[in-house]
Coordinates of C-alpha atoms and ligand atoms in Angstrom, one line a residue:
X394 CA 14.4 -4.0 33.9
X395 CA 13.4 -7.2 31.7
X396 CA 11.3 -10.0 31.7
X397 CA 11.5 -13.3 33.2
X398 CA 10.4 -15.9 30.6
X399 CA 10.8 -19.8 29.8
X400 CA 13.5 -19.8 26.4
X401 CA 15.0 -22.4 24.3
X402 CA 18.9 -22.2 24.0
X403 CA 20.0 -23.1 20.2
X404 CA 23.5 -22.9 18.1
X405 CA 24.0 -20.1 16.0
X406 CA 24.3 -22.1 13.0
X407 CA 20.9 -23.3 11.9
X408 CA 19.3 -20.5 14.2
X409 CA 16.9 -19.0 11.3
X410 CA 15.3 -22.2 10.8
X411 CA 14.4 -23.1 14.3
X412 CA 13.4 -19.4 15.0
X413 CA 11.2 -20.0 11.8
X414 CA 9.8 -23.3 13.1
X415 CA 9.3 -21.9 16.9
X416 CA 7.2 -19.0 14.8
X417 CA 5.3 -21.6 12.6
X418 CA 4.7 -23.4 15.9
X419 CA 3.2 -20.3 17.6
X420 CA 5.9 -20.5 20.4
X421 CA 8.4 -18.2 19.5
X422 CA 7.4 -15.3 22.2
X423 CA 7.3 -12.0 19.9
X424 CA 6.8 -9.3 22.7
X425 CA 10.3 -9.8 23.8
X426 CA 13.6 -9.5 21.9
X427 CA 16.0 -12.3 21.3
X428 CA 19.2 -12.4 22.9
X429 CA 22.9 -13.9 22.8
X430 CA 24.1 -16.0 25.3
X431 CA 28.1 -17.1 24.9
X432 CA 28.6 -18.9 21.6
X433 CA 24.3 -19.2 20.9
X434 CA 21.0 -17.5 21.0
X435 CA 18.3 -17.6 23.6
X436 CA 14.9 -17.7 21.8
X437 CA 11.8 -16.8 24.1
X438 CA 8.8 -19.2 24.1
X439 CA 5.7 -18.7 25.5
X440 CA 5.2 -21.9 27.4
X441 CA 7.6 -24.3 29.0
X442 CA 9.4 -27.3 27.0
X443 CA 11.4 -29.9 27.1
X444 CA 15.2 -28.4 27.4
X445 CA 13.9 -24.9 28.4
X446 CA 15.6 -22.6 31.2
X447 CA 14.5 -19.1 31.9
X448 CA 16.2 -16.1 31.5
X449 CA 15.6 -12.7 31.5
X450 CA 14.7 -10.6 28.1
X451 CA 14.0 -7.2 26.8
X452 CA 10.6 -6.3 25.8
X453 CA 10.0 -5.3 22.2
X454 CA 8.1 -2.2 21.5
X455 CA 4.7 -3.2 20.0
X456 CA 4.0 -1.0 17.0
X457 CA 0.3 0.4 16.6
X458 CA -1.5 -1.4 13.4
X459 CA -0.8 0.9 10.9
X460 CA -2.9 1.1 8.2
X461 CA -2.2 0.0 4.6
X462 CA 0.3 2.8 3.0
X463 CA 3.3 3.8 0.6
X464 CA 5.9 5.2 2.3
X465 CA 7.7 7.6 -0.6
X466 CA 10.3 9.9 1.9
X467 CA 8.0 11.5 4.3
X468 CA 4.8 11.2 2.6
X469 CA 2.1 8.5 3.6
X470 CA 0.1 7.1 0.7
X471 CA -2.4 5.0 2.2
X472 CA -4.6 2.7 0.1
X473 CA -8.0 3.9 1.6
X474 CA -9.5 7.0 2.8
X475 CA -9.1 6.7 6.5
X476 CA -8.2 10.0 8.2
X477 CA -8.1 8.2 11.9
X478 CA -5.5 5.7 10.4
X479 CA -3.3 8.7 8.8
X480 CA -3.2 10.5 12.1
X481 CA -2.1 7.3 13.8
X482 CA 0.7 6.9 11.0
X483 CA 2.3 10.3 11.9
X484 CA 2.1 9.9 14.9
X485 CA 3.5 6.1 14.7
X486 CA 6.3 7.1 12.3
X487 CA 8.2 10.4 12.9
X488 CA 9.7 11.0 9.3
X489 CA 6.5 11.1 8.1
X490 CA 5.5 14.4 7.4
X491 CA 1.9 13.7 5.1
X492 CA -0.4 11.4 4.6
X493 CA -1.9 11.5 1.1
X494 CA -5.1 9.5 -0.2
X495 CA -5.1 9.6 -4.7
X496 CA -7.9 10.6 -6.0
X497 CA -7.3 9.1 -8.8
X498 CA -5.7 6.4 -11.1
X499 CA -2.6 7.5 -13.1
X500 CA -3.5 10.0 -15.5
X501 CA -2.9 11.9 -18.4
X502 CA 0.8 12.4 -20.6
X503 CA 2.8 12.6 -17.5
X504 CA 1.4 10.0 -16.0
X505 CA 0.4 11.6 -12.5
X506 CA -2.9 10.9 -10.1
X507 CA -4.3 14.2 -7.9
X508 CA -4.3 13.5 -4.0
X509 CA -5.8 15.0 -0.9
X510 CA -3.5 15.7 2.0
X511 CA -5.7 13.4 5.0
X512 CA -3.1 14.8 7.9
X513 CA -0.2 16.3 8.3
X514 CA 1.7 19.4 6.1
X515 CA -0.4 20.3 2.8
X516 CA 2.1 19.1 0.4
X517 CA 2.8 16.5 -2.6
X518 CA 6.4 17.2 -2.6
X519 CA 9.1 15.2 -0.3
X520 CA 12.7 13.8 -0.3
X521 CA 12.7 10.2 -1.3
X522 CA 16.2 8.4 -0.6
X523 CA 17.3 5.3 -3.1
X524 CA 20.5 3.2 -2.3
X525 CA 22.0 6.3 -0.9
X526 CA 20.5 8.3 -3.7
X527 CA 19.0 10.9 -2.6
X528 CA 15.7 12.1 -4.8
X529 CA 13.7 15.6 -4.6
X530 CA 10.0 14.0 -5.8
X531 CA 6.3 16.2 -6.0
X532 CA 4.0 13.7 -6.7
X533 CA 1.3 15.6 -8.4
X534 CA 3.8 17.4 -10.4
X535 CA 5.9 14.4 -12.0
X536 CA 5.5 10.0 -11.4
X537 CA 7.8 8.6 -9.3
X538 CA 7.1 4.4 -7.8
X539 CA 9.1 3.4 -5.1
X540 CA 8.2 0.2 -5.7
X541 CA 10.6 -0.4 -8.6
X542 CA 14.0 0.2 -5.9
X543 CA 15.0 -3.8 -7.1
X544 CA 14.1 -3.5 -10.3
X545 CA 16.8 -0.4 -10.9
X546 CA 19.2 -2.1 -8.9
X547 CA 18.3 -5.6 -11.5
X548 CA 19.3 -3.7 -14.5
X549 CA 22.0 -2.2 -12.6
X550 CA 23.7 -5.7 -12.0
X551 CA 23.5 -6.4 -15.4
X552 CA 25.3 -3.4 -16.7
X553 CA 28.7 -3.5 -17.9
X554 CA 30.9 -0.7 -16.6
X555 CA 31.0 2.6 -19.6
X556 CA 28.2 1.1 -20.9
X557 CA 25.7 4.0 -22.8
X558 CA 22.4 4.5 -21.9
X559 CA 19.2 5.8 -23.1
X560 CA 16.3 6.6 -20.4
X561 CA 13.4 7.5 -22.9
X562 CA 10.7 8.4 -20.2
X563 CA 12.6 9.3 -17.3
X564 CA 10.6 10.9 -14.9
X565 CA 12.7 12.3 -12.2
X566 CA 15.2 9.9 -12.7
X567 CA 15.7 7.3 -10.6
X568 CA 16.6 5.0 -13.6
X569 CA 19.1 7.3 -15.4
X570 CA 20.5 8.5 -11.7
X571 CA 20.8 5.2 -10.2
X572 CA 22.6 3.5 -13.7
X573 CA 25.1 6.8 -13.9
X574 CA 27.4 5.0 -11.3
X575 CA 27.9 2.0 -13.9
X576 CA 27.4 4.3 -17.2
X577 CA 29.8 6.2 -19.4
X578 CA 26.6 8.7 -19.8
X579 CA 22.7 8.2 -19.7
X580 CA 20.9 10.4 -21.9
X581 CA 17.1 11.0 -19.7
X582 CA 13.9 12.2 -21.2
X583 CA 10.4 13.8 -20.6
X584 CA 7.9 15.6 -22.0
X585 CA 7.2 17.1 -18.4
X586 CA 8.9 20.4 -18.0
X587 CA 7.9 19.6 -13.9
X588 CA 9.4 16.3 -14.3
X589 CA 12.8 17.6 -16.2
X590 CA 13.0 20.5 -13.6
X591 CA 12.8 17.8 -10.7
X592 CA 15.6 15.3 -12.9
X593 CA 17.7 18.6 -12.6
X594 CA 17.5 19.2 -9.2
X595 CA 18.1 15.3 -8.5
X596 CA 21.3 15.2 -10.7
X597 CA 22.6 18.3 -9.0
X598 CA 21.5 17.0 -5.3
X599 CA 23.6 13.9 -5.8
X600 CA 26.6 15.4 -7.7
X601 CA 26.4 13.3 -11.0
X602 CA 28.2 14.7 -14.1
X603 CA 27.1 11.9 -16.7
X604 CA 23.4 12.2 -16.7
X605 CA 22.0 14.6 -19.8
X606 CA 18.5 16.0 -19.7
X607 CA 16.2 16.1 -22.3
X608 CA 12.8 17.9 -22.6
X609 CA 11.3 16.4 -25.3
X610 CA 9.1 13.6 -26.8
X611 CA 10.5 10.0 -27.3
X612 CA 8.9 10.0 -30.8
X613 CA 12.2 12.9 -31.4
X614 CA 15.1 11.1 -30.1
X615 CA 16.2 9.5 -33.5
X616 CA 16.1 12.9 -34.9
X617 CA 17.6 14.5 -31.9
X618 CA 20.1 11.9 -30.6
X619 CA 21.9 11.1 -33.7
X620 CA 23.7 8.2 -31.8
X621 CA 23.0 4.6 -30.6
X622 CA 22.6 3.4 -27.0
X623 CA 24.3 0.2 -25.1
X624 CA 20.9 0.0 -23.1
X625 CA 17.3 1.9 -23.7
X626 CA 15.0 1.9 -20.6
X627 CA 11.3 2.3 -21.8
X628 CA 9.3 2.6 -18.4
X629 CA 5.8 3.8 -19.7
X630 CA 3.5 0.8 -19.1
X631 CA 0.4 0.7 -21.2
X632 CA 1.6 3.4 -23.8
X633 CA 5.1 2.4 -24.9
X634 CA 3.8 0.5 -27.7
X635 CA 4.4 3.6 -30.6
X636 CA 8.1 4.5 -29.2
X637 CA 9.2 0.4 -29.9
X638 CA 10.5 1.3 -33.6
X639 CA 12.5 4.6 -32.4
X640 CA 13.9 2.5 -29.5
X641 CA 15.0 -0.3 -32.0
X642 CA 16.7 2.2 -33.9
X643 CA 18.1 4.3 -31.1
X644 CA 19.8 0.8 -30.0
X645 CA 23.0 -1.0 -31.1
X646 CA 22.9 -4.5 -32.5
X647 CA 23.8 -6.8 -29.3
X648 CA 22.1 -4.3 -27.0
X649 CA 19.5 -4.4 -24.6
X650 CA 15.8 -2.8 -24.4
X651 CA 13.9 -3.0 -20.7
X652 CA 10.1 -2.7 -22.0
X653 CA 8.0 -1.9 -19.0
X654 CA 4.2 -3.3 -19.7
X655 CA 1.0 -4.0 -17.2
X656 CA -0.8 -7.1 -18.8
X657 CA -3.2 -9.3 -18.1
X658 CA -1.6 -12.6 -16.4
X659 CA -3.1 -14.9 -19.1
X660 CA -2.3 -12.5 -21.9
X661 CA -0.7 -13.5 -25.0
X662 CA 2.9 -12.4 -25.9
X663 CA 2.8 -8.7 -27.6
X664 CA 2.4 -9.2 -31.4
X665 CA 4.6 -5.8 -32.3
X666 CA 7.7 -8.0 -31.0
X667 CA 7.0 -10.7 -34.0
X668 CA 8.1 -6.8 -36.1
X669 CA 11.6 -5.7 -34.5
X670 CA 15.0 -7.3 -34.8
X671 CA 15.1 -9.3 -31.5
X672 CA 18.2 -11.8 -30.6
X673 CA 16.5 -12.9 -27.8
X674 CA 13.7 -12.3 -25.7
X675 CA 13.2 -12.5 -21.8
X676 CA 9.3 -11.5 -19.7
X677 CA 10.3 -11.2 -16.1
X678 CA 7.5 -10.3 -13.3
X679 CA 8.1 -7.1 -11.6
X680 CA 5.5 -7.1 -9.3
X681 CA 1.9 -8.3 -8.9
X682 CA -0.5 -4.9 -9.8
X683 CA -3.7 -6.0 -9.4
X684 CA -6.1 -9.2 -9.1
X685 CA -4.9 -11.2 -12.6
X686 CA -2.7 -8.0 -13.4
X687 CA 1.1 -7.8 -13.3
X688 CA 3.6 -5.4 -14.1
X689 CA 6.5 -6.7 -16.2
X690 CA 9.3 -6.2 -18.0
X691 CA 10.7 -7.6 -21.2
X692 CA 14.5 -8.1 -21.7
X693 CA 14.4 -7.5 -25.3
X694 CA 18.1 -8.5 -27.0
X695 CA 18.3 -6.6 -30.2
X696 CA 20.3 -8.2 -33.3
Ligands
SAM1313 N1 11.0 6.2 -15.4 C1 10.3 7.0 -14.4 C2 10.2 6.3 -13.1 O1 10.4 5.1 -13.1 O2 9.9 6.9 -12.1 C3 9.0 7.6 -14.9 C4 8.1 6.6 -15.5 S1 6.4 7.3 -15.8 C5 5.5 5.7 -15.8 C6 6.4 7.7 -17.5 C7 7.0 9.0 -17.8 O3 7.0 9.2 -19.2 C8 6.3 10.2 -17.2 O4 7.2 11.0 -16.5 C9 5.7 11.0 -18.5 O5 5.8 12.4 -18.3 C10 6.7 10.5 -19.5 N2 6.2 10.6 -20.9 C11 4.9 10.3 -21.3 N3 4.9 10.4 -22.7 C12 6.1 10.8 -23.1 C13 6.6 11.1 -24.4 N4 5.9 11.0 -25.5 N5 7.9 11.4 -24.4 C14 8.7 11.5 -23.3 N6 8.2 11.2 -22.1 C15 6.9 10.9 -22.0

């Protein structure tokens, strides 16, 4: 059974804008869900106005407010210690199977932070799904963001198909896994046997036959690759300063470096570039990390 309610009655074409102005406005009536009607839309409002008829509309289900968290598969990571407000997220989302707090920032080589489990199973490991890639993840073991979904599917729009590809800190391998559709092969590293173990796992669970592992440091590929890439990834913000010159040389003139960095917004432009062949060179902003702190990339065009 629905409710009654006064509701403007608008063409389908130019819809979004008016539901945008009747939200703006305040009137669009959010507890109850818009509707069709013949060739249009019926948008509730919560008072009468000129033009409107009534009708009858389904009620939305209001959602608790949730506390602030990263969903990463069925693990929770909220961004303060609130116990209360992880309960209420498991019992507010049902694939959520943990709610984590970090103890503390990124840390370390590998690049992980420790967490307490605040409710829920007592676990750091879930199943984290990409684009229909599908990614086993333990996230005191080996790093894994979310967060960068667009920016793997950015690079992957900008790939040519059988291009080569070089993924020097891969992590579990969201990079290397996601760029193997496009790819002739992607060659993924890290010094994390956890991390490598979980890449493993990840290539097998989604049946790709072009990604290669490699358990080593960056600072080896030259010696161990023997070979030039089409592409070199270089996600290892704040530290992937030293492993510029192998990437140069592990690149083919006319090919691309992504070179992840976290930098002050006002910061000047990274001096090492001034030392390394570049064609052409491209900052974009990945996403804001912290008051006057972003996370970037630069599209670095080798000669
Ligand atoms: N690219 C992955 C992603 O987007 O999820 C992981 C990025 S994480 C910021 C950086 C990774 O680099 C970690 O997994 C860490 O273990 C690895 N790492 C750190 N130093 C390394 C080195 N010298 N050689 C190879 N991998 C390294």
């Amino acid at each position: 059974m629905g409710k009654q309610q006064w509701c403007l009655r608008v063409n389908r074409q130019g819809a979004e804008d008016i539901r945008r102005q009747l939200l703006e406005e305040g009137i669009l009536d959010r507890t109850l869900k818009i509707r069709p009607e013949g060739e249009g839309l019926l948008f509730p409002i919560t008072s009468r106005q000129e033009g409107a008829i009534q009708a009858e509309f389904e009620e939305l289900h209001q959602r608790a407010e949730l506390p602030r968290h990263e969903l990463i598969g069925g693990i929770a990571v909220l961004a303060e210690n609130d116990p209360a407000g992880a309960a209420i997220i498991l019992a507010d989302r049902p694939s959520v199977h943990t709610a984590l707090i970090a103890e503390s920032a990124v840390e370390g080589e590998f690049r992980t932070k420790r967490f307490r489990v605040l409710a829920g199973k007592e676990t750091t490991a879930t199943t984290h799904t990409e684009y229909g890639r599908t990614f086993r993840i333990d996230l005191e073991k080996a790093y894994f963001s979310a967060r960068l979904a667009s920016e793997r599917q950015r690079i992957l729009c900008m790939m040519n198909e059988g291009e080569t590809v070089l993924d020097m800190f891969t992590g579990v391998g969201p990079f290397a896994i996601i760029l193997s559709v496009k790819a002739e092969a992607v060659w993924a590293c890290d010094l994390n046997p956890d991390a490598v173990s979980l890449l493993i796992e990840n290539i097998t669970m989604n049946r790709v036959s072009n990604v290669i592992p490699i358990l080593a440091d960056a600072g080896n590929l030259p010696a161990l690759c023997g070979r030039r890439f089409d592409r070199v990834i270089m996600n290892l913000p704040l530290m992937a300063d030293r492993f510029l010159p192998a990437a140069c040389s592990l690149c083919v003139p006319g090919g691309t470096i992504h070179f992840y960095a976290l930098i002050e917004d006002d910061a000047e432009e990274n001096p090492l570039f001034n030392q390394i062949p570049v064609r052409s060179i491209e900052r974009r902003f990945v996403r804001s990390y912290a008051p006057g702190r972003s996370h970037v990339v630069y599209d670095i065009n080798i000669r």
